[in-house]
């Protein structure tokens, strides 16, 4: 039996062709990614950014706010424009762009204060994303919630364009980083065999995947590592009947450990290491709101939960939301909400 199968054409060929044409005919391209950009948002947009530059295009990459230090090693990270640092300059860039990519988010709301600029722009707009419910403002929609990362989608789009040869080591590193971070280092959402075919195609570009893992995951400051220990030992509550774990941090807690943006990235995953826990929730007090992250194992729909109670959304096993009020009230709302999901929580196998 021959097990080798070439990569299948997941993305609609017409959409790929349309994007190719739009790229050819554009003079100024703008790539945008979502608020608090994560490894996938940055990996996918930087991969695309390097590709477009390689093609000789004038291209800019803009995100609404800053991103954590353990993603700054990616080539081109220093060229990323951060909207909130200079909104006036951002406005000028939007006005001059004739093609805009929305990468790793589905609707304008996910770029925060950048949203009106995106909505009002007369540029052609292309969505490349893997969240449910793509927005209506796009000229081309490449939306595949069944694909585990947008970085994988960008790779597939380039591959389907026949541009595999144009992918260099730099692009491959960015795309690999996004695939790795959105699957927790290939520990969830990662059973599609084609992911590993793509990894092998990226390895052929000379990437060092073990080094990329270390740059992202074995790169914690001492304060950040101690904050993790504190959170798990002092700020965790288990609801054994509901197979649920909650961790939380106040601003005061964060101050004690000289908190920097991104320091709690990944914390929400740890309680899933506990036997029988299938739902893990992290409630973090921020300056202007309370941010909530959800993770689950199996079929428990965290995105439904996030949407119903915390104005959020995301993927089945990984989603987020927000709460406008005190940390204590967010915890109370959470505790009442899991009661309403008790049946599902009790009956979801790990
Ligand atoms: P994280 O917990 O890492 O911040 O977010 C996990 C995933 O949940 C993100 O990749 C994104 O898909 C989604 N997400 C996080 N926060 C929000 C939010 O406030 N609204 C929506 N719609 N999705 C979110
Ligand atoms: Mn993603």
Coordinates of N, CA, C and O in Angstrom, one line a residue, residues 28-158:
X28 N 0.0 48.9 -2.9 CA 0.4 49.0 -1.5 C -0.5 48.0 -0.7 O -1.7 48.1 -0.7
X29 N 0.2 47.0 -0.1 CA -0.6 46.0 0.6 C -0.4 46.2 2.1 O 0.6 46.5 2.6
X30 N -1.6 46.0 2.8 CA -1.5 46.0 4.3 C -2.0 44.7 4.8 O -3.1 44.2 4.5
X31 N -1.2 44.1 5.7 CA -1.6 42.9 6.4 C -2.0 43.3 7.8 O -1.2 44.0 8.5
X32 N -3.1 42.8 8.3 CA -3.5 43.1 9.7 C -3.8 41.8 10.4 O -4.2 40.8 9.9
X33 N -3.5 41.8 11.7 CA -3.8 40.7 12.6 C -4.5 41.2 13.9 O -4.6 42.4 14.1
X34 N -5.0 40.2 14.7 CA -5.9 40.6 15.8 C -5.3 41.1 17.0 O -4.1 41.1 17.2
X35 N -6.1 41.7 17.9 CA -5.7 42.2 19.2 C -4.9 41.2 20.0 O -5.2 40.0 19.9
X36 N -4.0 41.6 20.7 CA -3.1 40.8 21.5 C -2.6 39.6 20.6 O -2.9 38.4 20.9
X37 N -1.9 39.9 19.5 CA -1.6 38.9 18.6 C -0.8 37.7 19.2 O 0.1 38.0 20.0
X38 N -1.2 36.5 18.8 CA -0.5 35.3 19.3 C 0.5 34.8 18.3 O 0.7 35.4 17.2
X39 N 1.0 33.6 18.6 CA 2.0 33.0 17.7 C 1.4 32.8 16.3 O 2.1 32.9 15.3
X40 N 0.2 32.3 16.2 CA -0.4 32.0 14.9 C -0.7 33.3 14.1 O -0.4 33.4 12.9
X41 N -1.3 34.3 14.8 CA -1.5 35.6 14.1 C -0.3 36.2 13.6 O -0.2 36.6 12.4
X42 N 0.8 36.2 14.4 CA 2.1 36.8 13.9 C 2.8 35.9 12.9 O 3.3 36.3 11.9
X43 N 2.8 34.6 13.2 CA 3.5 33.6 12.3 C 2.8 33.7 10.9 O 3.5 33.7 9.8
X44 N 1.5 33.6 10.8 CA 0.8 33.7 9.5 C 1.0 35.0 8.8 O 1.3 35.0 7.6
X45 N 0.9 36.1 9.6 CA 1.0 37.4 8.9 C 2.5 37.7 8.5 O 2.7 38.2 7.4
X46 N 3.4 37.3 9.3 CA 4.8 37.5 8.9 C 5.2 36.6 7.7 O 6.0 37.0 6.9
X47 N 4.7 35.4 7.7 CA 5.0 34.5 6.6 C 4.5 35.1 5.3 O 5.2 35.1 4.3
X48 N 3.3 35.6 5.4 CA 2.7 36.2 4.2 C 3.5 37.5 3.8 O 3.8 37.8 2.6
X49 N 3.8 38.3 4.8 CA 4.6 39.5 4.7 C 5.9 39.3 3.9 O 6.2 39.9 3.0
X50 N 6.7 38.3 4.4 CA 7.9 38.0 3.7 C 7.7 37.5 2.3 O 8.5 37.9 1.4
X51 N 6.7 36.8 2.1 CA 6.4 36.3 0.7 C 6.1 37.5 -0.2 O 6.7 37.5 -1.3
X52 N 5.3 38.4 0.2 CA 4.9 39.5 -0.6 C 6.1 40.4 -0.8 O 6.3 40.9 -1.9
X53 N 7.0 40.6 0.2 CA 8.2 41.4 0.0 C 9.1 40.7 -1.0 O 9.6 41.4 -1.9
X54 N 9.2 39.4 -0.9 CA 10.0 38.6 -1.8 C 9.6 38.8 -3.3 O 10.3 38.8 -4.2
X55 N 8.2 39.0 -3.4 CA 7.7 39.3 -4.7 C 7.9 40.7 -5.2 O 7.4 41.1 -6.3
X56 N 8.5 41.5 -4.4 CA 8.8 42.9 -4.7 C 7.7 43.9 -4.4 O 7.6 45.0 -4.9
X57 N 6.7 43.4 -3.6 CA 5.6 44.2 -3.3 C 5.9 45.2 -2.2 O 6.7 44.9 -1.3
X58 N 5.2 46.3 -2.2 CA 5.3 47.3 -1.0 C 4.2 46.8 0.0 O 3.0 46.7 -0.3
X59 N 4.7 46.4 1.2 CA 3.8 45.8 2.1 C 4.1 46.2 3.5 O 5.2 46.4 3.9
X60 N 3.0 46.4 4.3 CA 3.1 46.8 5.7 C 2.3 45.8 6.5 O 1.3 45.2 6.0
X61 N 2.7 45.6 7.8 CA 2.0 44.7 8.7 C 1.7 45.5 9.9 O 2.6 46.0 10.5
X62 N 0.4 45.5 10.2 CA -0.1 46.3 11.4 C -0.9 45.4 12.4 O -1.8 44.7 11.9
X63 N -0.7 45.6 13.6 CA -1.5 44.9 14.7 C -2.0 46.0 15.6 O -1.4 47.0 15.7
X64 N -3.1 45.7 16.3 CA -3.7 46.8 17.2 C -2.8 47.1 18.4 O -2.7 48.3 18.7
X65 N -2.3 46.1 19.0 CA -1.5 46.4 20.2 C -0.2 45.5 20.3 O -0.1 44.7 19.4
X66 N 0.5 45.6 21.3 CA 1.9 45.0 21.3 C 1.7 43.5 21.5 O 0.7 42.9 21.8
X67 N 2.8 42.8 21.4 CA 2.8 41.3 21.5 C 4.0 40.8 22.4 O 4.9 41.6 22.6
X68 N 3.9 39.6 22.9 CA 4.8 39.2 23.9 C 6.3 39.0 23.4 O 6.5 38.7 22.2
X69 N 7.2 39.1 24.3 CA 8.6 39.0 24.0 C 9.1 37.7 23.3 O 10.0 37.7 22.5
X70 N 8.4 36.6 23.7 CA 8.8 35.3 23.2 C 8.4 35.1 21.7 O 8.6 34.0 21.2
X71 N 7.8 36.1 21.1 CA 7.5 36.0 19.7 C 8.3 37.0 18.9 O 8.2 37.1 17.7
X72 N 9.2 37.8 19.6 CA 9.9 38.8 18.9 C 11.1 38.3 18.1 O 11.7 39.1 17.4
X73 N 11.5 37.1 18.3 CA 12.6 36.5 17.5 C 12.3 36.3 16.1 O 13.2 36.2 15.2
X74 N 11.0 36.3 15.7 CA 10.7 36.0 14.3 C 11.2 37.2 13.4 O 11.0 38.3 13.7
X75 N 11.7 36.8 12.3 CA 12.3 37.8 11.4 C 11.1 38.7 10.9 O 10.0 38.3 10.6
X76 N 11.4 40.0 11.0 CA 10.4 41.0 10.6 C 9.6 41.5 11.7 O 8.8 42.5 11.6
X77 N 9.7 40.9 12.9 CA 8.9 41.3 14.1 C 9.1 42.8 14.4 O 8.2 43.5 14.8
X78 N 10.4 43.2 14.2 CA 10.7 44.6 14.5 C 10.1 45.6 13.5 O 10.1 46.8 13.7
X79 N 9.6 45.1 12.4 CA 9.0 46.0 11.3 C 7.5 46.1 11.5 O 6.9 46.9 10.8
X80 N 7.0 45.4 12.5 CA 5.5 45.4 12.6 C 5.1 46.7 13.2 O 5.7 47.2 14.2
X81 N 4.0 47.3 12.6 CA 3.5 48.6 13.1 C 2.4 48.3 14.2 O 1.6 47.4 14.0
X82 N 2.5 49.0 15.3 CA 1.6 48.8 16.4 C 0.6 50.0 16.4 O 1.0 51.1 16.7
X83 N -0.6 49.7 16.0 CA -1.6 50.8 15.9 C -1.6 51.8 17.0 O -1.6 53.0 16.9
X84 N -1.7 51.2 18.3 CA -1.9 52.1 19.4 C -0.7 53.0 19.7 O -0.9 54.0 20.4
X85 N 0.4 52.7 19.1 CA 1.6 53.6 19.3 C 1.5 54.8 18.5 O 2.1 55.9 18.8
X86 N 0.8 54.7 17.3 CA 0.7 55.9 16.4 C -0.5 55.8 15.5 O -0.4 55.5 14.3
X87 N -1.7 56.1 16.1 CA -2.9 56.0 15.3 C -3.0 56.9 14.1 O -3.6 56.5 13.1
X88 N -2.4 58.0 14.2 CA -2.4 59.0 13.0 C -1.7 58.3 11.8 O -2.2 58.3 10.7
X89 N -0.5 57.8 12.1 CA 0.3 57.2 11.0 C -0.5 56.0 10.5 O -0.5 55.7 9.2
X90 N -1.2 55.3 11.3 CA -2.0 54.1 10.9 C -3.0 54.5 9.9 O -3.3 53.8 8.9
X91 N -3.7 55.6 10.3 CA -4.8 56.1 9.4 C -4.2 56.4 8.0 O -4.9 56.0 7.0
X92 N -3.1 57.0 7.9 CA -2.4 57.3 6.6 C -2.2 56.0 5.8 O -2.5 55.9 4.6
X93 N -1.7 55.0 6.5 CA -1.4 53.7 5.9 C -2.6 53.0 5.3 O -2.7 52.6 4.2
X94 N -3.7 53.1 6.1 CA -5.0 52.5 5.7 C -5.4 53.2 4.4 O -5.9 52.6 3.5
X95 N -5.3 54.6 4.4 CA -5.8 55.4 3.3 C -5.0 55.1 2.0 O -5.6 55.1 0.9
X96 N -3.7 54.7 2.1 CA -2.9 54.5 1.0 C -2.9 53.0 0.5 O -2.3 52.7 -0.5
X97 N -3.6 52.1 1.2 CA -3.5 50.7 0.9 C -4.6 50.4 -0.1 O -5.7 50.8 0.0
X98 N -4.3 49.6 -1.1 CA -5.3 49.1 -2.1 C -5.6 47.7 -1.9 O -6.5 47.2 -2.6
X99 N -4.9 47.0 -1.0 CA -5.3 45.6 -0.7 C -5.0 45.3 0.7 O -3.9 45.6 1.2
X100 N -6.0 44.8 1.5 CA -5.8 44.6 2.9 C -6.1 43.1 3.2 O -7.1 42.6 2.8
X101 N -5.2 42.5 3.9 CA -5.4 41.1 4.4 C -5.8 41.1 5.8 O -5.2 41.8 6.6
X102 N -6.9 40.4 6.2 CA -7.2 40.2 7.6 C -6.8 38.7 7.9 O -7.3 37.8 7.3
X103 N -5.9 38.6 8.8 CA -5.2 37.3 9.0 C -5.5 36.8 10.5 O -5.2 37.5 11.4
X104 N -6.1 35.6 10.6 CA -6.3 35.0 11.9 C -7.4 35.6 12.7 O -7.4 35.5 13.9
X105 N -8.3 36.4 12.1 CA -9.5 36.8 12.8 C -10.6 36.9 11.8 O -10.4 37.1 10.6
X106 N -11.9 36.9 12.3 CA -13.0 36.8 11.4 C -13.8 38.0 11.2 O -14.4 38.2 10.1
X107 N -13.8 38.9 12.2 CA -14.6 40.1 12.0 C -13.9 41.4 12.5 O -13.0 41.2 13.4
X108 N -14.2 42.6 12.0 CA -13.5 43.8 12.4 C -13.3 44.0 13.9 O -12.3 44.5 14.3
X109 N -14.4 43.6 14.6 CA -14.3 43.9 16.1 C -13.0 43.3 16.7 O -12.5 43.8 17.7
X110 N -12.5 42.3 16.1 CA -11.3 41.6 16.7 C -10.0 42.4 16.5 O -8.9 42.1 17.0
X111 N -10.1 43.6 15.7 CA -8.9 44.4 15.7 C -9.1 45.7 16.5 O -8.4 46.7 16.3
X112 N -10.1 45.7 17.4 CA -10.3 46.8 18.4 C -10.5 48.1 17.7 O -11.3 48.3 16.8
X113 N -9.6 49.1 18.1 CA -9.8 50.4 17.6 C -9.4 50.6 16.1 O -9.7 51.6 15.5
X114 N -8.8 49.6 15.6 CA -8.5 49.6 14.1 C -9.7 49.3 13.3 O -9.7 49.5 12.1
X115 N -10.8 48.8 13.9 CA -11.9 48.3 13.2 C -12.5 49.3 12.2 O -12.8 49.0 11.1
X116 N -12.8 50.6 12.7 CA -13.4 51.6 11.8 C -12.5 51.8 10.5 O -13.1 52.0 9.4
X117 N -11.2 51.8 10.7 CA -10.3 52.0 9.5 C -10.5 50.9 8.5 O -10.5 51.1 7.3
X118 N -10.6 49.7 9.0 CA -10.7 48.5 8.2 C -12.1 48.6 7.5 O -12.2 48.4 6.2
X119 N -13.1 48.9 8.2 CA -14.5 48.9 7.6 C -14.7 50.0 6.6 O -15.3 49.8 5.6
X120 N -14.0 51.2 6.9 CA -14.2 52.3 6.0 C -13.3 52.3 4.8 O -13.5 53.0 3.8
X121 N -12.3 51.5 4.8 CA -11.3 51.4 3.7 C -12.0 51.0 2.4 O -12.8 50.1 2.4
X122 N -11.6 51.6 1.3 CA -12.1 51.2 0.0 C -11.2 50.2 -0.7 O -11.4 49.8 -1.8
X123 N -10.2 49.7 0.0 CA -9.2 48.7 -0.5 C -10.0 47.4 -0.8 O -11.0 47.1 -0.2
X124 N -9.4 46.5 -1.6 CA -9.9 45.2 -1.7 C -9.5 44.5 -0.4 O -8.5 44.7 0.1
X125 N -10.4 43.6 0.0 CA -10.1 42.9 1.3 C -10.2 41.4 1.2 O -11.1 40.8 0.6
X126 N -9.1 40.8 1.8 CA -9.1 39.3 1.7 C -9.0 38.8 3.2 O -8.2 39.3 4.0
X127 N -9.8 37.8 3.5 CA -9.8 37.2 4.8 C -9.1 35.8 4.7 O -9.4 35.0 3.8
X128 N -8.1 35.6 5.6 CA -7.5 34.3 5.7 C -7.6 33.9 7.1 O -6.9 34.5 8.0
X129 N -8.4 32.9 7.5 CA -8.7 32.7 8.9 C -9.3 31.3 9.1 O -9.8 30.6 8.2
X130 N -9.3 30.9 10.4 CA -9.8 29.6 10.8 C -10.8 29.7 11.9 O -11.0 28.7 12.7
X131 N -11.5 30.9 12.1 CA -12.6 31.0 13.1 C -13.9 30.9 12.4 O -14.0 31.2 11.2
X132 N -14.9 30.5 13.1 CA -16.3 30.4 12.6 C -16.8 31.8 12.2 O -16.3 32.8 12.7
X133 N -17.8 31.8 11.4 CA -18.6 33.0 11.0 C -17.7 34.2 10.5 O -17.5 35.2 11.1
X134 N -17.2 34.0 9.3 CA -16.4 35.1 8.6 C -17.3 36.3 8.4 O -18.5 36.2 8.1
X135 N -16.7 37.5 8.5 CA -17.4 38.8 8.4 C -17.8 39.0 6.9 O -17.4 38.3 6.0
X136 N -18.7 40.0 6.7 CA -19.3 40.2 5.4 C -18.6 41.3 4.6 O -19.0 41.6 3.5
X137 N -17.5 41.9 5.1 CA -16.9 43.0 4.4 C -15.8 42.6 3.3 O -15.2 43.4 2.7
X138 N -15.7 41.2 3.1 CA -14.5 40.8 2.3 C -14.8 40.5 0.9 O -15.9 40.0 0.5
X139 N -13.8 40.8 0.0 CA -14.0 40.5 -1.4 C -13.6 39.0 -1.7 O -14.1 38.4 -2.6
X140 N -12.6 38.5 -0.9 CA -12.3 37.1 -1.0 C -12.2 36.5 0.4 O -11.6 37.1 1.3
X141 N -12.9 35.4 0.6 CA -12.9 34.8 2.0 C -12.3 33.4 1.9 O -12.7 32.5 1.2
X142 N -11.2 33.3 2.6 CA -10.6 31.9 2.8 C -10.7 31.6 4.3 O -10.0 32.1 5.1
X143 N -11.8 30.9 4.6 CA -12.2 30.7 6.0 C -12.3 29.2 6.2 O -13.2 28.5 5.6
X144 N -11.4 28.6 7.0 CA -11.4 27.1 7.2 C -11.3 26.8 8.7 O -10.2 26.4 9.2
X145 N -12.5 26.8 9.4 CA -12.4 26.4 10.8 C -11.9 25.0 11.1 O -11.4 24.7 12.2
X146 N -11.9 24.2 10.1 CA -11.4 22.8 10.3 C -9.9 22.7 10.3 O -9.3 21.7 10.7
X147 N -9.2 23.8 9.9 CA -7.8 23.8 9.8 C -7.2 24.4 11.1 O -7.8 25.4 11.6
X148 N -6.2 23.8 11.7 CA -5.9 24.1 13.1 C -5.2 25.4 13.2 O -5.1 26.0 14.3
X149 N -4.6 26.0 12.2 CA -3.9 27.3 12.3 C -4.1 28.1 11.0 O -4.1 27.5 10.0
X150 N -4.0 29.4 11.2 CA -4.0 30.2 10.0 C -2.7 30.1 9.3 O -2.6 30.3 8.1
X151 N -1.6 29.9 10.0 CA -0.3 29.7 9.4 C -0.3 28.5 8.4 O 0.2 28.6 7.4
X152 N -1.0 27.4 8.8 CA -1.2 26.3 7.9 C -1.9 26.7 6.7 O -1.6 26.4 5.5
X153 N -3.0 27.6 6.9 CA -3.7 28.0 5.7 C -2.9 28.9 4.8 O -3.0 28.8 3.5
X154 N -2.0 29.7 5.3 CA -1.2 30.6 4.5 C -0.2 29.7 3.7 O 0.0 29.9 2.5
X155 N 0.3 28.7 4.4 CA 1.2 27.7 3.7 C 0.4 27.1 2.5 O 0.9 27.0 1.4
X156 N -0.8 26.6 2.8 CA -1.6 25.9 1.8 C -1.9 26.9 0.6 O -1.9 26.5 -0.5
X157 N -2.2 28.1 1.0 CA -2.5 29.1 -0.1 C -1.3 29.3 -1.0 O -1.4 29.2 -2.3
X158 N -0.1 29.4 -0.4 CA 1.1 29.6 -1.2 C 1.4 28.3 -2.0 O 1.7 28.4 -3.2

